[in-house]
Amino acid sequence: MKIHELRDCLRQLDPDVVFLQEVQGLHMGHARNHANWPSEPQHEFLADKRLAAAYGSNAAYDHGHHGNAVLSRFDILSAANHDVTEHHLERRGLLHCVIKMPQHAQSVHCICVHLSLTKQQRQRQFSTLIKFIKQRIPANAPIIIAGDFNDWNNHANTLLAQQLGLTEAFTSLTGNPARSFPSKLPVLRLDRIYVRGFAVAGGEVHCGKPWSSISDHAALTAELHLS
């Protein structure tokens, strides 16, 4: 089952912070049809009692709900989900978590995103994201924003750099965001890791087997150091 494979892969990567989209907080149909379906919500199952977990439900339906999740090796001081839905058939959200970093005075603000497929809706969601950060997060606070941006034309790089001083991790390393879709042989640059207050030391695209059997998007990892 894919959820078990994903947990095994996360164990091997052993990341400090994980940003996940379309995580199922509840799915009664799968629970009935699969004998080894986890009894706990997916984000708790993936946290594996090793990581702290936060979840924000974006879409609810008769048999359950799904949304974004953040898993962290470090304490999650607070977590709040913010609805940025632009169309009722495409429920979207921003999950904002504040994470306490050991031996650092400043906490890190982590935002897990999943933006819309259409350009106009994404533009409004970018505006909402920028306004949220300017109003809710101190200007000198370190930030990580990661997830599925569905940003086909790479509009986000310039916009978030100009408005918020954010840098995209793979762009800082190679000049472009990573190719992440489809996971079997990535071509499109849809997923991003934007940072502020960090130096980017490295990055990797996890595609092909076993990742392509888990998700249609490749997993991205970045090595970050607080600056």
PDB file of C-alpha atoms in Angstrom:
ATOM      1  CA  MET A   1       0.000   0.000   0.000  1.00  0.00           C
ATOM      2  CA  LYS A   2       1.333   3.437  -0.970  1.00  0.00           C
ATOM      3  CA  ILE A   3       1.038   4.969   2.496  1.00  0.00           C
ATOM      4  CA  HIS A   4       3.308   2.251   3.922  1.00  0.00           C
ATOM      5  CA  GLU A   5       5.819   2.760   1.096  1.00  0.00           C
ATOM      6  CA  LEU A   6       5.815   6.497   1.733  1.00  0.00           C
ATOM      7  CA  ARG A   7       6.517   5.994   5.426  1.00  0.00           C
ATOM      8  CA  ASP A   8       9.422   3.671   4.572  1.00  0.00           C
ATOM      9  CA  CYS A   9      10.870   6.254   2.172  1.00  0.00           C
ATOM     10  CA  LEU A  10      10.553   9.034   4.743  1.00  0.00           C
ATOM     11  CA  ARG A  11      12.334   6.866   7.298  1.00  0.00           C
ATOM     12  CA  GLN A  12      15.218   6.434   4.858  1.00  0.00           C
ATOM     13  CA  LEU A  13      15.433  10.153   4.086  1.00  0.00           C
ATOM     14  CA  ASP A  14      15.172  11.044   7.792  1.00  0.00           C
ATOM     15  CA  PRO A  15      14.224  14.703   7.133  1.00  0.00           C
ATOM     16  CA  ASP A  16      13.907  17.440   9.751  1.00  0.00           C
ATOM     17  CA  VAL A  17      10.724  18.949   8.285  1.00  0.00           C
ATOM     18  CA  VAL A  18       8.277  17.443   5.777  1.00  0.00           C
ATOM     19  CA  PHE A  19       5.627  19.282   3.725  1.00  0.00           C
ATOM     20  CA  LEU A  20       2.808  17.079   2.399  1.00  0.00           C
ATOM     21  CA  GLN A  21      -0.250  17.760   0.242  1.00  0.00           C
ATOM     22  CA  GLU A  22      -3.465  15.766  -0.264  1.00  0.00           C
ATOM     23  CA  VAL A  23      -2.975  13.885   2.984  1.00  0.00           C
ATOM     24  CA  GLN A  24      -6.077  11.979   4.056  1.00  0.00           C
ATOM     25  CA  GLY A  25      -7.104  12.845   7.568  1.00  0.00           C
ATOM     26  CA  LEU A  26      -9.951  10.350   7.229  1.00  0.00           C
ATOM     27  CA  HIS A  27     -11.123   7.958   4.505  1.00  0.00           C
ATOM     28  CA  MET A  28     -13.720   5.476   5.688  1.00  0.00           C
ATOM     29  CA  GLY A  29     -13.891   3.742   2.304  1.00  0.00           C
ATOM     30  CA  HIS A  30     -10.195   2.838   2.330  1.00  0.00           C
ATOM     31  CA  ALA A  31     -10.448   1.791   5.961  1.00  0.00           C
ATOM     32  CA  ARG A  32     -13.219  -0.662   5.054  1.00  0.00           C
ATOM     33  CA  ASN A  33     -11.566  -2.023   1.905  1.00  0.00           C
ATOM     34  CA  HIS A  34      -7.962  -2.457   3.058  1.00  0.00           C
ATOM     35  CA  ALA A  35      -7.099  -4.684   5.988  1.00  0.00           C
ATOM     36  CA  ASN A  36      -3.801  -2.892   6.658  1.00  0.00           C
ATOM     37  CA  TRP A  37      -5.175   0.655   6.337  1.00  0.00           C
ATOM     38  CA  PRO A  38      -3.739   2.716   9.250  1.00  0.00           C
ATOM     39  CA  SER A  39      -6.102   3.233  12.156  1.00  0.00           C
ATOM     40  CA  GLU A  40      -4.773   6.767  12.721  1.00  0.00           C
ATOM     41  CA  PRO A  41      -4.905   9.718  10.276  1.00  0.00           C
ATOM     42  CA  GLN A  42      -2.269   9.582   7.545  1.00  0.00           C
ATOM     43  CA  HIS A  43      -0.213  12.461   8.937  1.00  0.00           C
ATOM     44  CA  GLU A  44       0.057  10.713  12.309  1.00  0.00           C
ATOM     45  CA  PHE A  45       0.907   7.395  10.646  1.00  0.00           C
ATOM     46  CA  LEU A  46       3.657   9.064   8.591  1.00  0.00           C
ATOM     47  CA  ALA A  47       4.982  10.912  11.642  1.00  0.00           C
ATOM     48  CA  ASP A  48       5.626   7.420  12.990  1.00  0.00           C
ATOM     49  CA  LYS A  49       5.811   8.573  16.624  1.00  0.00           C
ATOM     50  CA  ARG A  50       9.192  10.121  15.735  1.00  0.00           C
ATOM     51  CA  LEU A  51       8.000  13.477  14.441  1.00  0.00           C
ATOM     52  CA  ALA A  52       5.553  16.139  15.534  1.00  0.00           C
ATOM     53  CA  ALA A  53       2.622  16.511  13.130  1.00  0.00           C
ATOM     54  CA  ALA A  54       0.164  19.232  12.113  1.00  0.00           C
ATOM     55  CA  TYR A  55      -2.728  18.841   9.681  1.00  0.00           C
ATOM     56  CA  GLY A  56      -5.111  21.228   7.960  1.00  0.00           C
ATOM     57  CA  SER A  57      -8.244  19.885   6.283  1.00  0.00           C
ATOM     58  CA  ASN A  58      -8.971  21.484   2.901  1.00  0.00           C
ATOM     59  CA  ALA A  59     -11.643  19.259   1.374  1.00  0.00           C
ATOM     60  CA  ALA A  60     -14.381  17.405   3.253  1.00  0.00           C
ATOM     61  CA  TYR A  61     -16.721  14.789   1.778  1.00  0.00           C
ATOM     62  CA  ASP A  62     -19.153  12.139   2.977  1.00  0.00           C
ATOM     63  CA  HIS A  63     -16.494   9.495   3.620  1.00  0.00           C
ATOM     64  CA  GLY A  64     -13.688  11.676   4.947  1.00  0.00           C
ATOM     65  CA  HIS A  65     -11.429  14.666   4.322  1.00  0.00           C
ATOM     66  CA  HIS A  66      -7.947  15.552   3.070  1.00  0.00           C
ATOM     67  CA  GLY A  67      -5.555  18.489   3.253  1.00  0.00           C
ATOM     68  CA  ASN A  68      -1.969  19.588   3.914  1.00  0.00           C
ATOM     69  CA  ALA A  69       0.356  18.364   6.645  1.00  0.00           C
ATOM     70  CA  VAL A  70       3.677  19.368   8.177  1.00  0.00           C
ATOM     71  CA  LEU A  71       5.845  16.853  10.025  1.00  0.00           C
ATOM     72  CA  SER A  72       8.765  18.078  12.118  1.00  0.00           C
ATOM     73  CA  ARG A  73      11.635  16.645  14.101  1.00  0.00           C
ATOM     74  CA  PHE A  74      11.405  19.800  16.222  1.00  0.00           C
ATOM     75  CA  ASP A  75       8.550  21.104  18.357  1.00  0.00           C
ATOM     76  CA  ILE A  76       5.619  22.658  16.496  1.00  0.00           C
ATOM     77  CA  LEU A  77       4.696  25.639  18.660  1.00  0.00           C
ATOM     78  CA  SER A  78       1.513  26.508  16.755  1.00  0.00           C
ATOM     79  CA  ALA A  79      -0.381  25.455  13.639  1.00  0.00           C
ATOM     80  CA  ALA A  80      -3.283  27.033  11.757  1.00  0.00           C
ATOM     81  CA  ASN A  81      -4.902  26.259   8.424  1.00  0.00           C
ATOM     82  CA  HIS A  82      -6.071  29.098   6.161  1.00  0.00           C
ATOM     83  CA  ASP A  83      -8.616  28.562   3.410  1.00  0.00           C
ATOM     84  CA  VAL A  84      -7.524  30.004   0.039  1.00  0.00           C
ATOM     85  CA  THR A  85     -10.177  28.240  -2.046  1.00  0.00           C
ATOM     86  CA  GLU A  86     -11.154  30.091  -5.223  1.00  0.00           C
ATOM     87  CA  HIS A  87     -13.602  27.492  -6.569  1.00  0.00           C
ATOM     88  CA  HIS A  88     -15.739  25.069  -4.603  1.00  0.00           C
ATOM     89  CA  LEU A  89     -14.602  22.124  -6.759  1.00  0.00           C
ATOM     90  CA  GLU A  90     -10.930  22.816  -6.003  1.00  0.00           C
ATOM     91  CA  ARG A  91     -10.461  23.226  -2.271  1.00  0.00           C
ATOM     92  CA  ARG A  92      -7.078  24.715  -1.322  1.00  0.00           C
ATOM     93  CA  GLY A  93      -5.338  25.837   1.871  1.00  0.00           C
ATOM     94  CA  LEU A  94      -2.189  27.211   3.483  1.00  0.00           C
ATOM     95  CA  LEU A  95      -1.026  25.364   6.590  1.00  0.00           C
ATOM     96  CA  HIS A  96       1.091  27.724   8.714  1.00  0.00           C
ATOM     97  CA  CYS A  97       3.256  26.205  11.445  1.00  0.00           C
ATOM     98  CA  VAL A  98       5.735  27.835  13.797  1.00  0.00           C
ATOM     99  CA  ILE A  99       8.614  25.483  14.599  1.00  0.00           C
ATOM    100  CA  LYS A 100      11.077  25.896  17.445  1.00  0.00           C
ATOM    101  CA  MET A 101      14.638  25.277  16.289  1.00  0.00           C
ATOM    102  CA  PRO A 102      17.056  24.042  18.963  1.00  0.00           C
ATOM    103  CA  GLN A 103      19.911  26.411  19.786  1.00  0.00           C
ATOM    104  CA  HIS A 104      18.305  29.249  17.803  1.00  0.00           C
ATOM    105  CA  ALA A 105      16.490  32.199  19.306  1.00  0.00           C
ATOM    106  CA  GLN A 106      14.157  32.638  16.340  1.00  0.00           C
ATOM    107  CA  SER A 107      11.458  30.166  15.438  1.00  0.00           C
ATOM    108  CA  VAL A 108      10.952  29.157  11.801  1.00  0.00           C
ATOM    109  CA  HIS A 109       7.655  29.853  10.040  1.00  0.00           C
ATOM    110  CA  CYS A 110       6.723  26.959   7.751  1.00  0.00           C
ATOM    111  CA  ILE A 111       3.868  27.198   5.254  1.00  0.00           C
ATOM    112  CA  CYS A 112       2.670  24.149   3.335  1.00  0.00           C
ATOM    113  CA  VAL A 113       0.809  25.121   0.176  1.00  0.00           C
ATOM    114  CA  HIS A 114      -1.280  23.532  -2.544  1.00  0.00           C
ATOM    115  CA  LEU A 115      -2.372  26.090  -5.127  1.00  0.00           C
ATOM    116  CA  SER A 116      -4.955  25.995  -7.898  1.00  0.00           C
ATOM    117  CA  LEU A 117      -4.562  24.662 -11.410  1.00  0.00           C
ATOM    118  CA  THR A 118      -5.779  27.837 -13.131  1.00  0.00           C
ATOM    119  CA  LYS A 119      -3.660  30.970 -13.531  1.00  0.00           C
ATOM    120  CA  GLN A 120      -6.207  33.537 -12.344  1.00  0.00           C
ATOM    121  CA  GLN A 121      -7.014  31.577  -9.202  1.00  0.00           C
ATOM    122  CA  ARG A 122      -3.296  31.122  -8.450  1.00  0.00           C
ATOM    123  CA  GLN A 123      -2.675  34.846  -8.853  1.00  0.00           C
ATOM    124  CA  ARG A 124      -5.309  35.602  -6.223  1.00  0.00           C
ATOM    125  CA  GLN A 125      -3.846  32.924  -3.961  1.00  0.00           C
ATOM    126  CA  PHE A 126      -0.380  34.444  -4.351  1.00  0.00           C
ATOM    127  CA  SER A 127      -1.836  37.783  -3.291  1.00  0.00           C
ATOM    128  CA  THR A 128      -3.435  36.150  -0.261  1.00  0.00           C
ATOM    129  CA  LEU A 129      -0.162  34.415   0.652  1.00  0.00           C
ATOM    130  CA  ILE A 130       1.841  37.649   0.369  1.00  0.00           C
ATOM    131  CA  LYS A 131      -0.675  39.614   2.418  1.00  0.00           C
ATOM    132  CA  PHE A 132      -0.760  36.886   5.070  1.00  0.00           C
ATOM    133  CA  ILE A 133       3.024  36.850   5.455  1.00  0.00           C
ATOM    134  CA  LYS A 134       3.332  40.630   5.564  1.00  0.00           C
ATOM    135  CA  GLN A 135       0.621  40.878   8.231  1.00  0.00           C
ATOM    136  CA  ARG A 136       1.335  37.787  10.351  1.00  0.00           C
ATOM    137  CA  ILE A 137       5.069  37.045  10.158  1.00  0.00           C
ATOM    138  CA  PRO A 138       7.854  39.386  11.364  1.00  0.00           C
ATOM    139  CA  ALA A 139       9.949  40.807   8.528  1.00  0.00           C
ATOM    140  CA  ASN A 140      13.161  39.284   9.900  1.00  0.00           C
ATOM    141  CA  ALA A 141      11.733  35.833  10.684  1.00  0.00           C
ATOM    142  CA  PRO A 142      13.081  32.815   8.770  1.00  0.00           C
ATOM    143  CA  ILE A 143      10.513  31.228   6.461  1.00  0.00           C
ATOM    144  CA  ILE A 144      10.117  28.011   4.480  1.00  0.00           C
ATOM    145  CA  ILE A 145       7.217  27.772   2.022  1.00  0.00           C
ATOM    146  CA  ALA A 146       6.949  24.457   0.219  1.00  0.00           C
ATOM    147  CA  GLY A 147       4.448  22.419  -1.721  1.00  0.00           C
ATOM    148  CA  ASP A 148       2.622  22.085  -5.007  1.00  0.00           C
ATOM    149  CA  PHE A 149       2.418  25.532  -6.609  1.00  0.00           C
ATOM    150  CA  ASN A 150       1.076  24.345 -10.003  1.00  0.00           C
ATOM    151  CA  ASP A 151       3.045  27.335 -11.309  1.00  0.00           C
ATOM    152  CA  TRP A 152       3.469  26.351 -14.950  1.00  0.00           C
ATOM    153  CA  ASN A 153       4.990  29.667 -16.094  1.00  0.00           C
ATOM    154  CA  ASN A 154       7.270  30.244 -13.074  1.00  0.00           C
ATOM    155  CA  HIS A 155       5.463  33.401 -12.025  1.00  0.00           C
ATOM    156  CA  ALA A 156       6.102  32.758  -8.341  1.00  0.00           C
ATOM    157  CA  ASN A 157       9.893  33.120  -8.400  1.00  0.00           C
ATOM    158  CA  THR A 158       9.888  36.801  -9.353  1.00  0.00           C
ATOM    159  CA  LEU A 159       6.760  37.691  -7.403  1.00  0.00           C
ATOM    160  CA  LEU A 160       7.835  36.148  -4.082  1.00  0.00           C
ATOM    161  CA  ALA A 161      11.378  37.469  -4.429  1.00  0.00           C
ATOM    162  CA  GLN A 162      10.195  41.032  -5.034  1.00  0.00           C
ATOM    163  CA  GLN A 163       7.408  41.082  -2.465  1.00  0.00           C
ATOM    164  CA  LEU A 164       8.876  38.973   0.343  1.00  0.00           C
ATOM    165  CA  GLY A 165      12.592  38.527  -0.301  1.00  0.00           C
ATOM    166  CA  LEU A 166      12.162  34.781  -0.779  1.00  0.00           C
ATOM    167  CA  THR A 167      14.553  32.566  -2.724  1.00  0.00           C
ATOM    168  CA  GLU A 168      13.591  29.299  -4.419  1.00  0.00           C
ATOM    169  CA  ALA A 169      16.006  26.588  -3.259  1.00  0.00           C
ATOM    170  CA  PHE A 170      16.696  24.851  -6.569  1.00  0.00           C
ATOM    171  CA  THR A 171      16.799  28.130  -8.483  1.00  0.00           C
ATOM    172  CA  SER A 172      19.599  29.271  -6.187  1.00  0.00           C
ATOM    173  CA  LEU A 173      21.516  26.068  -7.022  1.00  0.00           C
ATOM    174  CA  THR A 174      20.825  25.542 -10.727  1.00  0.00           C
ATOM    175  CA  GLY A 175      19.086  28.675 -12.036  1.00  0.00           C
ATOM    176  CA  ASN A 176      15.640  27.060 -12.298  1.00  0.00           C
ATOM    177  CA  PRO A 177      13.097  25.310 -10.076  1.00  0.00           C
ATOM    178  CA  ALA A 178      13.370  21.531 -10.092  1.00  0.00           C
ATOM    179  CA  ARG A 179      11.449  19.399 -12.572  1.00  0.00           C
ATOM    180  CA  SER A 180       9.007  17.442 -10.432  1.00  0.00           C
ATOM    181  CA  PHE A 181       6.116  16.175 -12.578  1.00  0.00           C
ATOM    182  CA  PRO A 182       5.444  13.459 -13.527  1.00  0.00           C
ATOM    183  CA  SER A 183       7.457  11.537 -10.961  1.00  0.00           C
ATOM    184  CA  LYS A 184       8.374   8.726 -13.365  1.00  0.00           C
ATOM    185  CA  LEU A 185      10.306  11.129 -15.622  1.00  0.00           C
ATOM    186  CA  PRO A 186       9.878  14.745 -14.439  1.00  0.00           C
ATOM    187  CA  VAL A 187       9.392  17.451 -17.063  1.00  0.00           C
ATOM    188  CA  LEU A 188       7.299  20.212 -15.436  1.00  0.00           C
ATOM    189  CA  ARG A 189       8.494  22.483 -12.609  1.00  0.00           C
ATOM    190  CA  LEU A 190       5.405  22.500 -10.374  1.00  0.00           C
ATOM    191  CA  ASP A 191       6.736  21.981  -6.847  1.00  0.00           C
ATOM    192  CA  ARG A 192       8.851  24.535  -5.014  1.00  0.00           C
ATOM    193  CA  ILE A 193      10.781  25.232  -1.819  1.00  0.00           C
ATOM    194  CA  TYR A 194      10.973  28.973  -1.064  1.00  0.00           C
ATOM    195  CA  VAL A 195      13.122  30.214   1.805  1.00  0.00           C
ATOM    196  CA  ARG A 196      14.108  33.364   3.641  1.00  0.00           C
ATOM    197  CA  GLY A 197      16.830  33.504   6.282  1.00  0.00           C
ATOM    198  CA  PHE A 198      18.471  30.286   5.071  1.00  0.00           C
ATOM    199  CA  ALA A 199      21.511  29.367   3.020  1.00  0.00           C
ATOM    200  CA  VAL A 200      20.790  26.585   0.524  1.00  0.00           C
ATOM    201  CA  ALA A 201      23.559  23.973   0.616  1.00  0.00           C
ATOM    202  CA  GLY A 202      22.061  21.340  -1.681  1.00  0.00           C
ATOM    203  CA  GLY A 203      18.961  19.831  -3.200  1.00  0.00           C
ATOM    204  CA  GLU A 204      17.756  16.565  -4.690  1.00  0.00           C
ATOM    205  CA  VAL A 205      14.833  15.369  -6.810  1.00  0.00           C
ATOM    206  CA  HIS A 206      13.563  11.925  -5.798  1.00  0.00           C
ATOM    207  CA  CYS A 207      11.960  10.438  -8.898  1.00  0.00           C
ATOM    208  CA  GLY A 208      11.594   7.023 -10.503  1.00  0.00           C
ATOM    209  CA  LYS A 209      11.144   3.945  -8.361  1.00  0.00           C
ATOM    210  CA  PRO A 210      10.106   3.713  -5.551  1.00  0.00           C
ATOM    211  CA  TRP A 211       8.888   7.331  -5.521  1.00  0.00           C
ATOM    212  CA  SER A 212       6.915   7.109  -8.764  1.00  0.00           C
ATOM    213  CA  SER A 213       4.808   4.292  -7.334  1.00  0.00           C
ATOM    214  CA  ILE A 214       3.858   6.505  -4.360  1.00  0.00           C
ATOM    215  CA  SER A 215       2.925   9.806  -6.016  1.00  0.00           C
ATOM    216  CA  ASP A 216       2.620  11.397  -9.460  1.00  0.00           C
ATOM    217  CA  HIS A 217       4.866  14.225  -8.165  1.00  0.00           C
ATOM    218  CA  ALA A 218       8.544  13.666  -7.394  1.00  0.00           C
ATOM    219  CA  ALA A 219       9.658  14.447  -3.856  1.00  0.00           C
ATOM    220  CA  LEU A 220      12.059  17.375  -3.404  1.00  0.00           C
ATOM    221  CA  THR A 221      14.571  17.745  -0.597  1.00  0.00           C
ATOM    222  CA  ALA A 222      16.804  20.693   0.230  1.00  0.00           C
ATOM    223  CA  GLU A 223      19.648  21.076   2.715  1.00  0.00           C
ATOM    224  CA  LEU A 224      19.138  24.390   4.485  1.00  0.00           C
ATOM    225  CA  HIS A 225      21.215  26.236   7.074  1.00  0.00           C
ATOM    226  CA  LEU A 226      19.903  29.151   9.107  1.00  0.00           C
ATOM    227  CA  SER A 227      21.892  32.212   8.142  1.00  0.00           C
TER     228      SER A 227
END
